mmCIF file with all atom_site columns, C-alpha atoms in Angstrom:
data_model
loop_
_atom_site.group_PDB
_atom_site.id
_atom_site.type_symbol
_atom_site.label_atom_id
_atom_site.label_alt_id
_atom_site.label_comp_id
_atom_site.label_asym_id
_atom_site.label_entity_id
_atom_site.label_seq_id
_atom_site.pdbx_PDB_ins_code
_atom_site.Cartn_x
_atom_site.Cartn_y
_atom_site.Cartn_z
_atom_site.occupancy
_atom_site.B_iso_or_equiv
_atom_site.pdbx_formal_charge
_atom_site.auth_seq_id
_atom_site.auth_comp_id
_atom_site.auth_asym_id
_atom_site.auth_atom_id
_atom_site.pdbx_PDB_model_num
ATOM 1   C CA . MET F 1 1   ? -11.156 225.148 -60.333 1.00 86.00 ? 260 MET F CA 1
ATOM 2   C CA . HIS F 1 2   ? -14.062 222.849 -61.131 1.00 87.00 ? 261 HIS F CA 1
ATOM 3   C CA . PHE F 1 3   ? -11.968 219.783 -60.301 1.00 88.00 ? 262 PHE F CA 1
ATOM 4   C CA . LEU F 1 4   ? -10.849 221.383 -57.012 1.00 87.00 ? 263 LEU F CA 1
ATOM 5   C CA . GLN F 1 5   ? -14.439 222.267 -56.099 1.00 89.00 ? 264 GLN F CA 1
ATOM 6   C CA . MET F 1 6   ? -15.699 218.769 -56.870 1.00 88.00 ? 265 MET F CA 1
ATOM 7   C CA . ALA F 1 7   ? -12.832 217.045 -55.023 1.00 89.00 ? 266 ALA F CA 1
ATOM 8   C CA . CYS F 1 8   ? -13.382 219.181 -51.920 1.00 91.00 ? 267 CYS F CA 1
ATOM 9   C CA . GLU F 1 9   ? -17.133 218.661 -52.039 1.00 89.00 ? 268 GLU F CA 1
ATOM 10  C CA . LYS F 1 10  ? -16.821 214.880 -52.365 1.00 88.00 ? 269 LYS F CA 1
ATOM 11  C CA . LEU F 1 11  ? -14.218 214.704 -49.594 1.00 90.00 ? 270 LEU F CA 1
ATOM 12  C CA . ALA F 1 12  ? -16.439 216.773 -47.282 1.00 90.00 ? 271 ALA F CA 1
ATOM 13  C CA . LYS F 1 13  ? -19.448 214.579 -48.057 1.00 89.00 ? 272 LYS F CA 1
ATOM 14  C CA . ALA F 1 14  ? -17.409 211.407 -47.518 1.00 88.00 ? 273 ALA F CA 1
ATOM 15  C CA . HIS F 1 15  ? -16.378 212.725 -44.105 1.00 88.00 ? 274 HIS F CA 1
ATOM 16  C CA . LEU F 1 16  ? -19.997 213.518 -43.242 1.00 88.00 ? 275 LEU F CA 1
ATOM 17  C CA . CYS F 1 17  ? -21.084 210.031 -44.253 1.00 86.00 ? 276 CYS F CA 1
ATOM 18  C CA . GLY F 1 18  ? -18.285 208.659 -42.078 1.00 85.00 ? 277 GLY F CA 1
ATOM 19  C CA . VAL F 1 19  ? -19.672 210.470 -39.031 1.00 87.00 ? 278 VAL F CA 1
ATOM 20  C CA . ASN F 1 20  ? -23.224 209.297 -39.801 1.00 85.00 ? 279 ASN F CA 1
ATOM 21  C CA . ALA F 1 21  ? -24.685 212.615 -40.962 1.00 81.00 ? 280 ALA F CA 1
ATOM 22  C CA . PRO F 1 22  ? -28.220 212.180 -42.349 1.00 81.00 ? 281 PRO F CA 1
ATOM 23  C CA . LEU F 1 23  ? -27.735 210.856 -45.875 1.00 81.00 ? 282 LEU F CA 1
ATOM 24  C CA . GLU F 1 24  ? -30.681 212.813 -47.297 1.00 78.00 ? 283 GLU F CA 1
ATOM 25  C CA . ASN F 1 25  ? -29.052 216.075 -46.194 1.00 73.00 ? 284 ASN F CA 1
ATOM 26  C CA . VAL F 1 26  ? -25.677 215.147 -47.651 1.00 77.00 ? 285 VAL F CA 1
ATOM 27  C CA . GLN F 1 27  ? -27.236 214.157 -50.997 1.00 77.00 ? 286 GLN F CA 1
ATOM 28  C CA . THR F 1 28  ? -29.219 217.343 -51.522 1.00 72.00 ? 287 THR F CA 1
ATOM 29  C CA . SER F 1 29  ? -26.751 220.133 -50.742 1.00 72.00 ? 288 SER F CA 1
ATOM 30  C CA . HIS F 1 30  ? -23.461 221.497 -52.041 1.00 69.00 ? 289 HIS F CA 1
ATOM 31  C CA . ALA F 1 31  ? -22.952 223.752 -49.030 1.00 77.00 ? 290 ALA F CA 1
ATOM 32  C CA . TYR F 1 32  ? -20.711 221.537 -46.914 1.00 83.00 ? 291 TYR F CA 1
ATOM 33  C CA . VAL F 1 33  ? -17.216 222.514 -47.974 1.00 90.00 ? 292 VAL F CA 1
ATOM 34  C CA . ALA F 1 34  ? -16.870 225.679 -45.881 1.00 91.00 ? 293 ALA F CA 1
ATOM 35  C CA . SER F 1 35  ? -17.800 223.973 -42.625 1.00 91.00 ? 294 SER F CA 1
ATOM 36  C CA . THR F 1 36  ? -16.471 220.442 -43.167 1.00 92.00 ? 295 THR F CA 1
ATOM 37  C CA . LEU F 1 37  ? -13.269 220.785 -45.191 1.00 94.00 ? 296 LEU F CA 1
ATOM 38  C CA . PRO F 1 38  ? -11.386 222.628 -42.408 1.00 94.00 ? 297 PRO F CA 1
ATOM 39  C CA . VAL F 1 39  ? -12.250 219.755 -40.045 1.00 94.00 ? 298 VAL F CA 1
ATOM 40  C CA . VAL F 1 40  ? -10.942 217.185 -42.535 1.00 94.00 ? 299 VAL F CA 1
ATOM 41  C CA . LEU F 1 41  ? -7.739  219.165 -43.113 1.00 95.00 ? 300 LEU F CA 1
ATOM 42  C CA . ARG F 1 42  ? -7.189  219.619 -39.374 1.00 94.00 ? 301 ARG F CA 1
ATOM 43  C CA . GLN F 1 43  ? -7.513  215.845 -38.897 1.00 94.00 ? 302 GLN F CA 1
ATOM 44  C CA . GLN F 1 44  ? -5.034  215.277 -41.724 1.00 94.00 ? 303 GLN F CA 1
ATOM 45  C CA . ALA F 1 45  ? -2.588  217.746 -40.173 1.00 95.00 ? 304 ALA F CA 1
ATOM 46  C CA . LEU F 1 46  ? -2.833  215.924 -36.848 1.00 94.00 ? 305 LEU F CA 1
ATOM 47  C CA . SER F 1 47  ? -2.200  212.564 -38.503 1.00 93.00 ? 306 SER F CA 1
ATOM 48  C CA . LEU F 1 48  ? 1.013   213.985 -40.011 1.00 93.00 ? 307 LEU F CA 1
ATOM 49  C CA . ASN F 1 49  ? 2.091   215.737 -36.802 1.00 94.00 ? 308 ASN F CA 1
ATOM 50  C CA . PHE F 1 50  ? 1.957   218.988 -38.775 1.00 92.00 ? 309 PHE F CA 1
ATOM 51  C CA . SER F 1 51  ? 1.828   221.545 -35.996 1.00 91.00 ? 310 SER F CA 1
ATOM 52  C CA . GLY F 1 52  ? 3.215   224.844 -34.835 1.00 93.00 ? 311 GLY F CA 1
ATOM 53  C CA . ARG F 1 53  ? 2.890   228.261 -36.377 1.00 91.00 ? 312 ARG F CA 1
ATOM 54  C CA . ALA F 1 54  ? 3.023   227.047 -39.987 1.00 88.00 ? 313 ALA F CA 1
ATOM 55  C CA . ALA F 1 55  ? 0.182   224.586 -39.373 1.00 91.00 ? 314 ALA F CA 1
ATOM 56  C CA . LYS F 1 56  ? -1.893  227.176 -37.526 1.00 91.00 ? 315 LYS F CA 1
ATOM 57  C CA . THR F 1 57  ? -1.481  229.654 -40.384 1.00 89.00 ? 316 THR F CA 1
ATOM 58  C CA . ALA F 1 58  ? -2.209  227.061 -43.072 1.00 89.00 ? 317 ALA F CA 1
ATOM 59  C CA . LEU F 1 59  ? -5.342  225.815 -41.306 1.00 92.00 ? 318 LEU F CA 1
ATOM 60  C CA . ALA F 1 60  ? -6.624  229.354 -40.669 1.00 91.00 ? 319 ALA F CA 1
ATOM 61  C CA . GLU F 1 61  ? -6.183  230.237 -44.335 1.00 88.00 ? 320 GLU F CA 1
ATOM 62  C CA . ALA F 1 62  ? -7.714  226.900 -45.348 1.00 89.00 ? 321 ALA F CA 1
ATOM 63  C CA . LYS F 1 63  ? -10.892 227.950 -43.563 1.00 89.00 ? 322 LYS F CA 1
ATOM 64  C CA . HIS F 1 64  ? -11.174 231.044 -45.750 1.00 87.00 ? 323 HIS F CA 1
ATOM 65  C CA . LEU F 1 65  ? -10.229 229.089 -48.844 1.00 88.00 ? 324 LEU F CA 1
ATOM 66  C CA . ALA F 1 66  ? -12.848 226.423 -48.069 1.00 90.00 ? 325 ALA F CA 1
ATOM 67  C CA . ARG F 1 67  ? -15.566 229.096 -48.243 1.00 90.00 ? 326 ARG F CA 1
ATOM 68  C CA . GLU F 1 68  ? -14.219 230.354 -51.562 1.00 88.00 ? 327 GLU F CA 1
ATOM 69  C CA . ILE F 1 69  ? -14.163 226.789 -52.898 1.00 89.00 ? 328 ILE F CA 1
ATOM 70  C CA . GLU F 1 70  ? -17.751 226.277 -51.750 1.00 89.00 ? 329 GLU F CA 1
ATOM 71  C CA . LEU F 1 71  ? -18.756 229.402 -53.696 1.00 88.00 ? 330 LEU F CA 1
ATOM 72  C CA . LEU F 1 72  ? -17.421 227.828 -56.906 1.00 88.00 ? 331 LEU F CA 1
ATOM 73  C CA . SER F 1 73  ? -20.566 225.705 -56.998 1.00 88.00 ? 332 SER F CA 1
ATOM 74  C CA . PRO F 1 74  ? -23.388 227.295 -59.022 1.00 86.00 ? 333 PRO F CA 1
ATOM 75  C CA . SER F 1 75  ? -25.942 226.422 -56.329 1.00 85.00 ? 334 SER F CA 1
ATOM 76  C CA . VAL F 1 76  ? -24.022 228.326 -53.629 1.00 87.00 ? 335 VAL F CA 1
ATOM 77  C CA . ASN F 1 77  ? -24.092 231.998 -54.550 1.00 85.00 ? 336 ASN F CA 1
ATOM 78  C CA . ALA F 1 78  ? -24.149 233.831 -51.196 1.00 86.00 ? 337 ALA F CA 1
ATOM 79  C CA . GLY F 1 79  ? -27.706 235.047 -51.613 1.00 86.00 ? 338 GLY F CA 1
ATOM 80  C CA . GLY F 1 80  ? -27.068 236.266 -55.152 1.00 84.00 ? 339 GLY F CA 1
ATOM 81  C CA . LYS F 1 81  ? -23.983 238.262 -54.173 1.00 86.00 ? 340 LYS F CA 1
ATOM 82  C CA . ARG F 1 82  ? -21.591 235.761 -55.786 1.00 86.00 ? 341 ARG F CA 1
ATOM 83  C CA . PRO F 1 83  ? -23.010 234.528 -59.103 1.00 87.00 ? 342 PRO F CA 1
ATOM 84  C CA . ASP F 1 84  ? -19.536 233.512 -60.309 1.00 86.00 ? 343 ASP F CA 1
ATOM 85  C CA . ASN F 1 85  ? -19.062 229.759 -60.480 1.00 87.00 ? 344 ASN F CA 1
ATOM 86  C CA . CYS F 1 86  ? -16.697 227.364 -62.200 1.00 88.00 ? 345 CYS F CA 1
ATOM 87  C CA . GLU F 1 87  ? -19.350 225.425 -64.142 1.00 89.00 ? 346 GLU F CA 1
ATOM 88  C CA . TYR F 1 88  ? -21.723 227.699 -66.071 1.00 89.00 ? 347 TYR F CA 1
ATOM 89  C CA . PRO F 1 89  ? -21.820 231.185 -67.603 1.00 93.00 ? 348 PRO F CA 1
ATOM 90  C CA . TRP F 1 90  ? -23.528 233.837 -65.453 1.00 88.00 ? 349 TRP F CA 1
ATOM 91  C CA . GLU F 1 91  ? -24.611 237.442 -65.704 1.00 89.00 ? 350 GLU F CA 1
ATOM 92  C CA . ASP F 1 92  ? -22.585 239.921 -63.639 1.00 85.00 ? 351 ASP F CA 1
ATOM 93  C CA . GLU F 1 93  ? -23.945 242.967 -61.772 1.00 85.00 ? 352 GLU F CA 1
ATOM 94  C CA . ASN F 1 94  ? -23.721 245.051 -64.994 1.00 91.00 ? 353 ASN F CA 1
ATOM 95  C CA . GLY F 1 95  ? -25.695 242.554 -67.043 1.00 92.00 ? 354 GLY F CA 1
ATOM 96  C CA . VAL F 1 96  ? -22.596 241.279 -68.867 1.00 92.00 ? 355 VAL F CA 1
ATOM 97  C CA . LEU F 1 97  ? -22.492 237.563 -69.593 1.00 94.00 ? 356 LEU F CA 1
ATOM 98  C CA . ARG F 1 98  ? -19.396 236.010 -68.002 1.00 91.00 ? 357 ARG F CA 1
ATOM 99  C CA . SER F 1 99  ? -17.792 232.652 -68.657 1.00 92.00 ? 358 SER F CA 1
ATOM 100 C CA . PRO F 1 100 ? -15.792 230.605 -66.162 1.00 90.00 ? 359 PRO F CA 1
ATOM 101 C CA . LEU F 1 101 ? -13.017 230.474 -68.781 1.00 89.00 ? 360 LEU F CA 1
ATOM 102 C CA . GLU F 1 102 ? -12.468 234.243 -68.625 1.00 87.00 ? 361 GLU F CA 1
ATOM 103 C CA . TRP F 1 103 ? -12.890 234.674 -64.875 1.00 83.00 ? 362 TRP F CA 1
ATOM 104 C CA . ALA F 1 104 ? -10.037 234.883 -62.355 1.00 81.00 ? 363 ALA F CA 1
ATOM 105 C CA . PHE F 1 105 ? -11.401 232.977 -59.373 1.00 80.00 ? 364 PHE F CA 1
ATOM 106 C CA . ASN F 1 106 ? -10.314 234.024 -55.900 1.00 75.00 ? 365 ASN F CA 1
ATOM 107 C CA . PRO F 1 107 ? -9.329  230.451 -54.885 1.00 76.00 ? 366 PRO F CA 1
ATOM 108 C CA . SER F 1 108 ? -6.738  230.352 -57.671 1.00 78.00 ? 367 SER F CA 1
ATOM 109 C CA . ARG F 1 109 ? -5.002  233.371 -56.108 1.00 77.00 ? 368 ARG F CA 1
ATOM 110 C CA . LEU F 1 110 ? -5.308  231.950 -52.596 1.00 73.00 ? 369 LEU F CA 1
ATOM 111 C CA . LEU F 1 111 ? -3.828  228.618 -53.631 1.00 76.00 ? 370 LEU F CA 1
ATOM 112 C CA . LEU F 1 112 ? -0.693  230.444 -54.768 1.00 81.00 ? 371 LEU F CA 1
ATOM 113 C CA . ALA F 1 113 ? -0.167  231.838 -51.278 1.00 76.00 ? 372 ALA F CA 1
ATOM 114 C CA . ARG F 1 114 ? 2.526   230.237 -49.119 1.00 75.00 ? 373 ARG F CA 1
ATOM 115 C CA . SER F 1 115 ? 0.016   228.240 -47.060 1.00 79.00 ? 374 SER F CA 1
ATOM 116 C CA . GLY F 1 116 ? -1.971  227.379 -50.187 1.00 82.00 ? 375 GLY F CA 1
ATOM 117 C CA . ARG F 1 117 ? 0.604   224.720 -51.035 1.00 84.00 ? 376 ARG F CA 1
ATOM 118 C CA . SER F 1 118 ? 0.281   223.293 -47.525 1.00 86.00 ? 377 SER F CA 1
ATOM 119 C CA . MET F 1 119 ? -3.476  223.148 -47.918 1.00 85.00 ? 378 MET F CA 1
ATOM 120 C CA . LEU F 1 120 ? -3.190  221.312 -51.230 1.00 87.00 ? 379 LEU F CA 1
ATOM 121 C CA . LYS F 1 121 ? -0.806  218.798 -49.664 1.00 89.00 ? 380 LYS F CA 1
ATOM 122 C CA . LEU F 1 122 ? -3.205  218.254 -46.765 1.00 91.00 ? 381 LEU F CA 1
ATOM 123 C CA . LEU F 1 123 ? -6.083  217.899 -49.207 1.00 90.00 ? 382 LEU F CA 1
ATOM 124 C CA . ARG F 1 124 ? -4.203  215.338 -51.275 1.00 91.00 ? 383 ARG F CA 1
ATOM 125 C CA . GLY F 1 125 ? -3.263  213.380 -48.159 1.00 92.00 ? 384 GLY F CA 1
ATOM 126 C CA . ALA F 1 126 ? -6.845  213.418 -46.904 1.00 91.00 ? 385 ALA F CA 1
ATOM 127 C CA . VAL F 1 127 ? -8.102  212.061 -50.242 1.00 89.00 ? 386 VAL F CA 1
ATOM 128 C CA . GLU F 1 128 ? -5.425  209.357 -50.257 1.00 90.00 ? 387 GLU F CA 1
ATOM 129 C CA . ASN F 1 129 ? -6.199  208.395 -46.653 1.00 85.00 ? 388 ASN F CA 1
ATOM 130 C CA . TRP F 1 130 ? -9.927  208.282 -47.341 1.00 77.00 ? 389 TRP F CA 1
ATOM 131 C CA . GLN F 1 131 ? -9.348  205.765 -50.111 1.00 67.00 ? 390 GLN F CA 1
ATOM 132 C CA . LYS F 1 132 ? -7.670  203.338 -47.691 1.00 63.00 ? 391 LYS F CA 1
#
């Protein structure tokens, strides 16, 4: 999950740099995945002519998944409501110390959904295209 979170964050930041977002904003925040990743994936879908109902469903679910991926970062915790993260141990609402190794993260379940595979393929394609 940590690798997925970092890859999505870096891809979102690369996109923002490509559209001339203020560099100081991009460098100081981790909260770009939820808003930017769906845009990147939609552009990738268009470049592949991935359209129709399957594309619409995959991109709608990718929007939800992008928020869940953003929440994997320790610095993005939804105002303290989501202390779970894929990097460091945290204390849950009952005061129990939790480790990322023992936690079932919501994105892992979402990625197993039918459109989760489509999202991963779009994500991989977007990373490969960005490298060109």
